[in-house]
Short mmCIF file of C-alpha atoms in Angstrom, two decimals:
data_model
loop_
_atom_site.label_atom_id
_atom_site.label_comp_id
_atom_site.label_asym_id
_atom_site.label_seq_id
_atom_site.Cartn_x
_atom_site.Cartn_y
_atom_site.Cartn_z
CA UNK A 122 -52.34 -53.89 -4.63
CA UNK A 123 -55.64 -54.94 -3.01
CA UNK A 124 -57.70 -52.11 -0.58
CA UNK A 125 -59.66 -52.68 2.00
CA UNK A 126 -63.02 -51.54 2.15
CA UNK A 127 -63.58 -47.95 2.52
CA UNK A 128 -59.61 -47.10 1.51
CA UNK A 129 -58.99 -45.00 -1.08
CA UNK A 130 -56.80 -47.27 -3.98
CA UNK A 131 -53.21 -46.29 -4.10
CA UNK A 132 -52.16 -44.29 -6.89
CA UNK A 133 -49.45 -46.42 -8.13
CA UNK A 134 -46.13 -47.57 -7.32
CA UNK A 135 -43.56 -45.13 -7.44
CA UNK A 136 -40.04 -45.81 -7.84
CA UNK A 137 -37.21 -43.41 -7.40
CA UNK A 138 -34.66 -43.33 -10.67
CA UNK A 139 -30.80 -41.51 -10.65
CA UNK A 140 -28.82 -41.78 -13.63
CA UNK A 141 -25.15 -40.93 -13.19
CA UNK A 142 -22.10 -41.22 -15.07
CA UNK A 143 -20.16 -44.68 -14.15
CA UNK A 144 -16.71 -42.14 -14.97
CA UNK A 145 -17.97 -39.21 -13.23
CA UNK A 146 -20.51 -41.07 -10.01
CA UNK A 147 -21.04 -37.66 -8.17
CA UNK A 148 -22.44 -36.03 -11.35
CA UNK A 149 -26.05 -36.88 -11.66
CA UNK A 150 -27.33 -37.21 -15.36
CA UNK A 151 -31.12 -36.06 -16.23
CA UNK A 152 -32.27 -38.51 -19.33
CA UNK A 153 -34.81 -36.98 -21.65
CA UNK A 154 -37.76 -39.13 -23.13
CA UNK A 155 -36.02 -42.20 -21.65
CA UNK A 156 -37.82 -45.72 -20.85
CA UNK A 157 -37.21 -48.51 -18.94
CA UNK A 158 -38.36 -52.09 -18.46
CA UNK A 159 -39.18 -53.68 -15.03
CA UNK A 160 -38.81 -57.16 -15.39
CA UNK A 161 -39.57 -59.87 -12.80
CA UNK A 162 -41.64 -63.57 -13.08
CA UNK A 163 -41.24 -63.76 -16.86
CA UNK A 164 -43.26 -60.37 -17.23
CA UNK A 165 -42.22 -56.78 -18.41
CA UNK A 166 -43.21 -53.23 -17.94
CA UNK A 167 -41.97 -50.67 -19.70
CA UNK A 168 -42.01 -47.30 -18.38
CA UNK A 169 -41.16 -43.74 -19.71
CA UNK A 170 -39.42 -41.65 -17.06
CA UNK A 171 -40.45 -38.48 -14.98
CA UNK A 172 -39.36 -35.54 -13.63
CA UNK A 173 -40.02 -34.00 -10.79
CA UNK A 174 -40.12 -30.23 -10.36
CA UNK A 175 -37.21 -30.35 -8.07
CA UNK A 176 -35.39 -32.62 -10.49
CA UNK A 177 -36.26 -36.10 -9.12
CA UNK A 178 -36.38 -38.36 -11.77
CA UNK A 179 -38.92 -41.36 -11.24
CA UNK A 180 -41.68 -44.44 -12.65
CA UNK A 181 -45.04 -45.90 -11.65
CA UNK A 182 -46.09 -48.77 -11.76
CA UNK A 183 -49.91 -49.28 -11.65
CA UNK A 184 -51.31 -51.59 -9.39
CA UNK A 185 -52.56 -53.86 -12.43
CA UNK A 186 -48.38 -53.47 -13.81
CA UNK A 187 -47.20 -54.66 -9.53
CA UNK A 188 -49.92 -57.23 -9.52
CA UNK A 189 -48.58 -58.79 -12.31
CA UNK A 190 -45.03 -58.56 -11.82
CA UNK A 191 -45.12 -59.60 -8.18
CA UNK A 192 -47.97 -62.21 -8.94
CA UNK A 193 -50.24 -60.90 -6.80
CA UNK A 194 -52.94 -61.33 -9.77
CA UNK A 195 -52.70 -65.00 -9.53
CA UNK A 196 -52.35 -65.27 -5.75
CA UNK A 197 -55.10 -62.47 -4.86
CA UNK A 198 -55.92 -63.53 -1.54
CA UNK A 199 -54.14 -66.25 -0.85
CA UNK A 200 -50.35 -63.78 -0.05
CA UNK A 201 -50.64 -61.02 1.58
CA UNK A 202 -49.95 -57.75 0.25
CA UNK A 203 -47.15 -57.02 2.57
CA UNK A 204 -45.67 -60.49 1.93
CA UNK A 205 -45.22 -60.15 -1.40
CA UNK A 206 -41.22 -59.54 -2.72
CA UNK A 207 -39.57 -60.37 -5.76
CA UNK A 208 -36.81 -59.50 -7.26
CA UNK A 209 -36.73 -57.15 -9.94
CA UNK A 210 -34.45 -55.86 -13.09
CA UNK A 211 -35.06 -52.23 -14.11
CA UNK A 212 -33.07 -51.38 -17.34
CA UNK A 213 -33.08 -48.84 -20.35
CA UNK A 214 -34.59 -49.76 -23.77
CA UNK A 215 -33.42 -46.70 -25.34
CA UNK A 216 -29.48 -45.72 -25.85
CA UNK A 217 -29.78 -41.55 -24.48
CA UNK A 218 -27.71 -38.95 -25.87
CA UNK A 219 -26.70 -36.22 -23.87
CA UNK A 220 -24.70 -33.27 -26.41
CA UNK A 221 -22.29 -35.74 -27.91
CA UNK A 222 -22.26 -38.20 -25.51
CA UNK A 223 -24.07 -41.59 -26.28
CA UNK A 224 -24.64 -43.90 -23.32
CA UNK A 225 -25.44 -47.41 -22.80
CA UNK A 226 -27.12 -48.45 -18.89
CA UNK A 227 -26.63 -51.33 -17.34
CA UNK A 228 -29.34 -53.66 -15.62
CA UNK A 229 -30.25 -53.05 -11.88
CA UNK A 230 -31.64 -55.56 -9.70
CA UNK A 231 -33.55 -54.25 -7.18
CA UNK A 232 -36.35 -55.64 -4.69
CA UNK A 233 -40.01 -54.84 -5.64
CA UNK A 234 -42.19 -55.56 -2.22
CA UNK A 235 -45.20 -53.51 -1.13
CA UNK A 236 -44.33 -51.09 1.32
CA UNK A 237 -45.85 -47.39 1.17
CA UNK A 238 -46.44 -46.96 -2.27
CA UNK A 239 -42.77 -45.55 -2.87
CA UNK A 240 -39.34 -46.77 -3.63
CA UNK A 241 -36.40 -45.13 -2.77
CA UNK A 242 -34.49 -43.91 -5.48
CA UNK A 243 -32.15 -46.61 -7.10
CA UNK A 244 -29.24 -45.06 -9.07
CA UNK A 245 -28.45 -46.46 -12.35
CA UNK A 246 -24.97 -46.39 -14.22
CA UNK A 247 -24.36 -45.32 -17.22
CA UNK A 248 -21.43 -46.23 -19.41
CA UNK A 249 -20.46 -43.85 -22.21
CA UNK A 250 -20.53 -45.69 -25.97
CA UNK A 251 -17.45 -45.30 -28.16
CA UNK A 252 -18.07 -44.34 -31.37
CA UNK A 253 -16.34 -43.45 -34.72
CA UNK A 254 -16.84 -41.43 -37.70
CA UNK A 255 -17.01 -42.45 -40.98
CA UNK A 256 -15.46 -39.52 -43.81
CA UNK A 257 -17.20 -41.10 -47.53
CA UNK A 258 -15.59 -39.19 -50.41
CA UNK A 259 -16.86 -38.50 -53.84
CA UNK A 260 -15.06 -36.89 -57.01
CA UNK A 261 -17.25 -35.36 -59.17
CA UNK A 262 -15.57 -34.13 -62.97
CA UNK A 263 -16.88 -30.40 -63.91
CA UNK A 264 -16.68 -30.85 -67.28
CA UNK A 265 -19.19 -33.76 -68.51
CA UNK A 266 -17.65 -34.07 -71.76
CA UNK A 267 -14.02 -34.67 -70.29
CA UNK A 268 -15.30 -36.74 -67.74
CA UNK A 269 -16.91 -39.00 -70.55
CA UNK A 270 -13.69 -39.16 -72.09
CA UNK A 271 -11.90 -39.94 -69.79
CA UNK A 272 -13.52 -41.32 -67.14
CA UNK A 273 -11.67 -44.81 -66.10
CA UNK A 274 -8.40 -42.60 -65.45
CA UNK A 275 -10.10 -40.03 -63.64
CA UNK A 276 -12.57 -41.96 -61.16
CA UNK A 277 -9.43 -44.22 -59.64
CA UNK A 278 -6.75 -41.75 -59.12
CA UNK A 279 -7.81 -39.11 -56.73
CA UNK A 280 -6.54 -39.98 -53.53
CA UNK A 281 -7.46 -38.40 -49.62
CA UNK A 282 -5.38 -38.47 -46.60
CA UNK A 283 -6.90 -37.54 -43.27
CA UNK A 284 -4.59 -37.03 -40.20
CA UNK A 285 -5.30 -36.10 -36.74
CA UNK A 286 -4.01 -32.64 -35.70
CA UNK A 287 -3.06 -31.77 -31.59
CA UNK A 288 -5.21 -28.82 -30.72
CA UNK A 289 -7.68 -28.31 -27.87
CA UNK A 290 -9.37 -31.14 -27.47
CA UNK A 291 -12.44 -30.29 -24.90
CA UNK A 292 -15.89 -31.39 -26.16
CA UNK A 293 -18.43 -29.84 -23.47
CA UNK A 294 -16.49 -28.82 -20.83
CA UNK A 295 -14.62 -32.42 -20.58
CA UNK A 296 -11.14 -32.75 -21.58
CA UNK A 297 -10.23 -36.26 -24.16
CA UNK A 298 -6.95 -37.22 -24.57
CA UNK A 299 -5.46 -37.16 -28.21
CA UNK A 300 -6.09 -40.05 -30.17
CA UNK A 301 -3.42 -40.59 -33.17
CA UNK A 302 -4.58 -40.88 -36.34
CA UNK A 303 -3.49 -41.16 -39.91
CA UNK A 304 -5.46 -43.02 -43.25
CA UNK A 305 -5.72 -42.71 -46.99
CA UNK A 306 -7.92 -43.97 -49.64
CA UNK A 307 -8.01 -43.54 -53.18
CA UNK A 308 -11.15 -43.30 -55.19
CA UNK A 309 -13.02 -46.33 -57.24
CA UNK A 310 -15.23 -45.55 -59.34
CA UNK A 311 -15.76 -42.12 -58.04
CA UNK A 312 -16.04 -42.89 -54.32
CA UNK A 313 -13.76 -43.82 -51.52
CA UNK A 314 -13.82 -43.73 -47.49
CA UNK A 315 -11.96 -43.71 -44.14
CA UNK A 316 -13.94 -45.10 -41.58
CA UNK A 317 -12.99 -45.27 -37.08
CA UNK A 318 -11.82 -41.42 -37.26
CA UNK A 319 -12.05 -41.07 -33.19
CA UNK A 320 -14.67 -38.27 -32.40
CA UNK A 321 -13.72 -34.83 -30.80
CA UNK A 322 -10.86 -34.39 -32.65
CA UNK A 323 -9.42 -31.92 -35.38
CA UNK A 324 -8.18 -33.37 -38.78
CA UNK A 325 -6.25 -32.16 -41.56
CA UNK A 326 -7.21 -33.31 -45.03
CA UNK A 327 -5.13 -33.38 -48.01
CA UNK A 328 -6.23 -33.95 -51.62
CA UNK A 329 -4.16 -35.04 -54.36
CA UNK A 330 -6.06 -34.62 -57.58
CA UNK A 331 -5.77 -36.71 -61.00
CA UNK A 332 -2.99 -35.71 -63.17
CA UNK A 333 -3.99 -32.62 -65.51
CA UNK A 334 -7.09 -31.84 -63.42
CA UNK A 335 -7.29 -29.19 -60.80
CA UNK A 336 -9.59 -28.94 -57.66
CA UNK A 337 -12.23 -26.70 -56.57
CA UNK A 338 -11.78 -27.05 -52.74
CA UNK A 339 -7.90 -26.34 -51.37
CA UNK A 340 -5.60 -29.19 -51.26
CA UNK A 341 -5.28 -29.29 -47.81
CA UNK A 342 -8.35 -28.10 -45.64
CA UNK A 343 -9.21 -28.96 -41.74
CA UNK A 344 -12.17 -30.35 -40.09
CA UNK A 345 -13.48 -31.21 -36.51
CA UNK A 346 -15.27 -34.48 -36.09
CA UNK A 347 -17.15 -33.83 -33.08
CA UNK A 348 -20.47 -36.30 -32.80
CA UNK A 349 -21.12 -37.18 -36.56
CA UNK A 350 -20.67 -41.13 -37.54
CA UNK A 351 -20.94 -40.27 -41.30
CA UNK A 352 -19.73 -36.92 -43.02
CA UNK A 353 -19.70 -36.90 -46.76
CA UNK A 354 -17.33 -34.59 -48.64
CA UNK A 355 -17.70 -33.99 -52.42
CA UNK A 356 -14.83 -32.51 -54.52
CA UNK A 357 -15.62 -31.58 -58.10
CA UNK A 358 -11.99 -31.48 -60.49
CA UNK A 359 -11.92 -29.64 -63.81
CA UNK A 360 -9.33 -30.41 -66.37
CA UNK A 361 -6.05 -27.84 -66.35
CA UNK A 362 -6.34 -28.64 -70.39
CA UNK A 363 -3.17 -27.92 -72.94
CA UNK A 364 -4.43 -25.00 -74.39
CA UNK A 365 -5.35 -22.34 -72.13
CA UNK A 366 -8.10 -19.83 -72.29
CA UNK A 367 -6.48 -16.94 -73.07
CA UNK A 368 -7.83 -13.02 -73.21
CA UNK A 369 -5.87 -9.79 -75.07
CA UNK A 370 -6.62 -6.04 -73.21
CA UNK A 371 -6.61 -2.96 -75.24
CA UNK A 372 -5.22 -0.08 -73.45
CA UNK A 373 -4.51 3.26 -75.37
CA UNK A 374 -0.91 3.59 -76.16
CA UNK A 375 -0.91 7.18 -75.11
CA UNK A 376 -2.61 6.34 -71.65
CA UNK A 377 -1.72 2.97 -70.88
CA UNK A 378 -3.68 3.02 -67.62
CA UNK A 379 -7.22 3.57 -69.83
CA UNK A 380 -9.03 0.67 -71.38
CA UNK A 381 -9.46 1.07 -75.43
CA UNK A 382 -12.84 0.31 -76.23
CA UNK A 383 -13.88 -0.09 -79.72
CA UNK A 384 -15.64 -2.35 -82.27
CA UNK A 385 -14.40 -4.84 -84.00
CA UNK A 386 -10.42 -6.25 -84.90
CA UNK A 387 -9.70 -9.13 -87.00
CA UNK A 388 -7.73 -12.25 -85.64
CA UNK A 389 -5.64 -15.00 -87.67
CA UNK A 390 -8.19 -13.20 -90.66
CA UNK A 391 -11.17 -13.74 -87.83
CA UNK A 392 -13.42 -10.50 -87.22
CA UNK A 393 -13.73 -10.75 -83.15
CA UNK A 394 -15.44 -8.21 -80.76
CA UNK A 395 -14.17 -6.25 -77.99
CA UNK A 396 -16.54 -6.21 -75.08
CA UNK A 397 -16.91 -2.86 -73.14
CA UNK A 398 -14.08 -3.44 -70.94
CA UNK A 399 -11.66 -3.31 -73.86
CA UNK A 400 -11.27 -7.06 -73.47
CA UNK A 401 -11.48 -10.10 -76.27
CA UNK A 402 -11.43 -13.82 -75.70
CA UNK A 403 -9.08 -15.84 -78.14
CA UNK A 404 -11.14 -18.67 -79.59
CA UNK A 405 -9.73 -21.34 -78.06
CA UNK A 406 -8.69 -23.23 -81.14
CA UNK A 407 -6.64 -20.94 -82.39
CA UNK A 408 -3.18 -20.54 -81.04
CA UNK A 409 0.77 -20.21 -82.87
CA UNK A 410 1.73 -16.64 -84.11
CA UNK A 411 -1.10 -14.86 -85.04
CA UNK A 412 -1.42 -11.37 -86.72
CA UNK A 413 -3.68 -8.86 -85.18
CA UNK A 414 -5.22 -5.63 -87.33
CA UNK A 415 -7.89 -2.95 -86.51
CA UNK A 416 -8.83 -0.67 -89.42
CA UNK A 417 -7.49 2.84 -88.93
CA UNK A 418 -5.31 1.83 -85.87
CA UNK A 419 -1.93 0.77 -85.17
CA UNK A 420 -1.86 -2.59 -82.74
CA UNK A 421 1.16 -2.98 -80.92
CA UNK A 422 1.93 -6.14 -80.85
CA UNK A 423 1.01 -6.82 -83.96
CA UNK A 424 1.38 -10.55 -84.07
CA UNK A 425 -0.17 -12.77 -80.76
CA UNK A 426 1.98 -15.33 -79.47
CA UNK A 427 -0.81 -17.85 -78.17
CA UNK A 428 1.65 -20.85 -78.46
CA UNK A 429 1.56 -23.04 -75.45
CA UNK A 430 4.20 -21.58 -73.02
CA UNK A 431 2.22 -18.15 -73.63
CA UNK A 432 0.79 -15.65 -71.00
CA UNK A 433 -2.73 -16.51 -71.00
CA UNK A 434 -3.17 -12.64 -70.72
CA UNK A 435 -1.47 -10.54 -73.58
CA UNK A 436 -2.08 -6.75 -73.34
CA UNK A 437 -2.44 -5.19 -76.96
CA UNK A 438 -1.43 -1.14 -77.27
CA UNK A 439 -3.63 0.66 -79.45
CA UNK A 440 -3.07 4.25 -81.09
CA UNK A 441 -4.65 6.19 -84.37
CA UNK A 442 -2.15 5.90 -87.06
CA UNK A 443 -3.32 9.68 -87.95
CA UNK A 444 -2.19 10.42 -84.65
CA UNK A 445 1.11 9.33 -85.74
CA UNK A 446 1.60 10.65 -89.19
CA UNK A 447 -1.01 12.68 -91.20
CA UNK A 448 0.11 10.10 -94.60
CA UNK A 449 0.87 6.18 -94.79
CA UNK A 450 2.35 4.12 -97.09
CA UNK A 451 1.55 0.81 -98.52
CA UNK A 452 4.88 -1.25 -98.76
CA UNK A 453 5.37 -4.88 -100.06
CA UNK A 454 7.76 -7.84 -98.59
CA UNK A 455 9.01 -9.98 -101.40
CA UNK A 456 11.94 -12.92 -101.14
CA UNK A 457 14.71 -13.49 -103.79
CA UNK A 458 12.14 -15.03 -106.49
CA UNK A 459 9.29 -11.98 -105.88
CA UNK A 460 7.20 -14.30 -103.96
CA UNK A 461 5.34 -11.87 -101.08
CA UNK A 462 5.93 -13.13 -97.93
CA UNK A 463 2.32 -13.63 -96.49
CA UNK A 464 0.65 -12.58 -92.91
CA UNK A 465 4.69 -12.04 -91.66
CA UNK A 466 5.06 -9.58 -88.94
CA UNK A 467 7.16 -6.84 -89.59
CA UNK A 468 8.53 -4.03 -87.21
CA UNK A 469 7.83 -0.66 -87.87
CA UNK A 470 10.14 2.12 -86.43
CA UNK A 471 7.82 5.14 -86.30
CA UNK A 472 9.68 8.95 -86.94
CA UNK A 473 8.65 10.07 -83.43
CA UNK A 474 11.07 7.13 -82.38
CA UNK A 475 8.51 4.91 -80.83
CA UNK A 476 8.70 0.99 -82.43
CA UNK A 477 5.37 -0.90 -83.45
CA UNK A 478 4.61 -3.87 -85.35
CA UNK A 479 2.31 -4.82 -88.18
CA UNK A 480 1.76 -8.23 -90.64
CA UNK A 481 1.70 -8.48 -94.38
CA UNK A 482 -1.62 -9.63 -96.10
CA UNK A 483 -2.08 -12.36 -98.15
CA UNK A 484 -0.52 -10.44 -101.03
CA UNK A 485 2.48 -9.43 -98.46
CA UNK A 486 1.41 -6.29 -98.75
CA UNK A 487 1.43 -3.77 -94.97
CA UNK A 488 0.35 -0.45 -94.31
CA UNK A 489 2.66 1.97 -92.62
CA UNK A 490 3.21 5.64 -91.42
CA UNK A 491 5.31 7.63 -93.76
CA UNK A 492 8.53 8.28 -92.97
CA UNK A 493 8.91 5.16 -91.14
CA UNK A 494 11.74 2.16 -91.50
CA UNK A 495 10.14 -1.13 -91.95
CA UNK A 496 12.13 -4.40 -91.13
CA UNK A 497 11.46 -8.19 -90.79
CA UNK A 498 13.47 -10.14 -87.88
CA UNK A 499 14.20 -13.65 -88.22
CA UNK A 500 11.08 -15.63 -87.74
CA UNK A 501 9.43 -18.87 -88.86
CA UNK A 502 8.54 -17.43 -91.88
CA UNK A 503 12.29 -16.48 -92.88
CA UNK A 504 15.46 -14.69 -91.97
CA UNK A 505 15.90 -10.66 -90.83
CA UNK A 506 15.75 -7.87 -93.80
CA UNK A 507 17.47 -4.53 -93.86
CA UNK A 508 15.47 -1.72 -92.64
CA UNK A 509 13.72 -0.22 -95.59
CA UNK A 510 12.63 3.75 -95.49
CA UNK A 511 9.46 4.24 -96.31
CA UNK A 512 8.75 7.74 -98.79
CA UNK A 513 6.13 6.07 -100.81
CA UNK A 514 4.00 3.56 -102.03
CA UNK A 515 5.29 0.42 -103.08
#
């Protein structure tokens, strides 16, 4: 723009901008940071738009930017100011997000002339971008030294299903119709994915994990893709294993609601503790029918059953054999050739009624209350025995 002598130069070239919706085109949409390029003769501008205090949203050109795009700097002089027109194409270099919403504008052509320093205000469509999520999986093992083992099995057989769900669909304020949906994908090497889940919709999720391994998340959880393209979920599987952890409570026989808490008892021949809640942890090696003792008290059972099909919680009955019977006897389980039967439970009908059960030693010896009938049932270690009374030591 050339001035005359004595004018004031212009401030720029100002031209009018109004972004709408090419869905909605009597909602007006207010970019922010947003640029666009004026483009006319082979030359480019690129503007970042304005706003207005009243909302107006607007660029300007400098004179040097209209002189150049108009060619005015090339034919100073020789066109006049008011003569020179050209046709123009203003479009966005950016793609905006509004919320959720991506958009993508489309190229205006518009005529650039010098008037008054201002263009009215061109509006400018904008079409909204379709986009999909991508859902990347990864199964992690939570026990390293399983995982090592076993690792080829357990990396390719977890598998993922991801279905869309009806609900409520409305993502800011605008109602989207339900978009069916239904994938699956089974893990390599750890990893696996489902890729164009539509966006703004609720999915259900369902897990199935790798035989003999159990998951840390639920099976079947629920998630809402709204404007994410990638969302990773990690799942972390520990094995179920064959032998089961297994614990024993002491309670005291005469007040089975209170803990027993004492010291020490001896396992399979094993001297364990009891923690302060009156609970012990089996070693997890050990397992089959194995007899239970505590010095000076009378277990009940006597013999653990920690073969596999077992509770993996046994509660174990404790009460003072003094409490019982002020004497005991010691009492010895032989076969038909004198051979002791060794670490056998036996059953131990107390006088007061009440039925307990102890195990032989290693010499088949057992300790009992006096006065008591002592029998063996049919076991593993050999067939039932006639209840034997008990009046003193064997």
């Amino acid at each position: 723009m050339s001035t005359k002598q004595g004018e004031k130069p212009k401030a720029g070239y100002k031209i009018g901008i109004s972004f709408f919706d090419a869905l909605k085109p009597g909602k007006a949409i207010f970019l922010e940071n947003a640029r666009l390029k004026v483009a006319a003769s082979s030359r480019h501008h690129e503007k970042e738009v304005q706003r207005e205090q009243g909302g107006q949203q607007y660029i300007i050109l400098t004179e040097a930017e209209f002189d150049q795009l108009t060619g005015g700097d090339t034919q100073r002089g020789a066109v006049k100011d008011e003569d020179r027109v050209v046709i123009a194409e203003l479009s966005l270099t950016t793609t905006p997000e509004l919320g959720c919403t991506r958009y993508a504008g489309a190229s205006v052509l518009f005529i650039l002339k010098e008037q008054s320093g201002e263009c009215c205000c061109i509006p400018m469509p904008l079409q909204q971008v379709e986009e999909a999520c991508r859902v990347r999986f990864t199964a992690h093992d939570s026990s390293n030294a399983d995982f090592t083992e076993n690792a080829k099995s357990f990396l390719n057989s977890v598998q993922w299903t991801v279905t869309a769900v009806h609900g409520p669909n409305i993502a800011h304020g605008s109602p989207r119709p339900f978009q069916p949906f239904k994938a699956s994908a089974v893990s390599i090497e750890g990893n696996a994915e489902i890729a164009e889940l539509p966006l703004h919709q609720l999915y259900r999720i369902e897990t199935r994990e790798p035989q003999g391994y159990t998951s840390d998340r639920p099976s079947v959880e629920y998630i809402y893709v709204c404007c994410d393209t990638l969302i990773k979920i990690e799942n972390s599987f520990c094995p179920c294993g064959s032998k089961p952890t297994r614990s024993l409570v002491f309670v005291q026989q005469r007040c089975p609601g209170k803990r027993w808490q004492g010291s020490n008892v001896t396992l399979a021949g094993i001297p364990l503790t009891i923690d302060g809640n009156g609970i012990m942890h089996v070693p997890p090696d050990m397992e089959g029918l194995v007899p239970i003792s505590c010095p000076g008290m009378t277990l009940s059972p006597s013999t653990l059953d920690l073969r596999k099909d077992s509770p993996p919680v046994i509660t174990v009955s404790v009460s003072e054999q003094t409490a019982i019977n002020a004497g005991s006897v010691i009492g010895q389980f032989v076969d038909h050739a004198n051979k002791p039967f060794v670490r056998r439970p036996v059953t131990v009908l107390l006088p007061n009624g009440e039925e307990v059960e102890t195990h032989t030693d290693d010499q088949g010896y057992f300790e009992a209350p006096q006065g008591s009938r002592v029998y063996a049932r049919e076991d593993d270690w050999g067939s039932a025995t006639e209840p034997v009374y008990l009046t003193g030591n064997i």
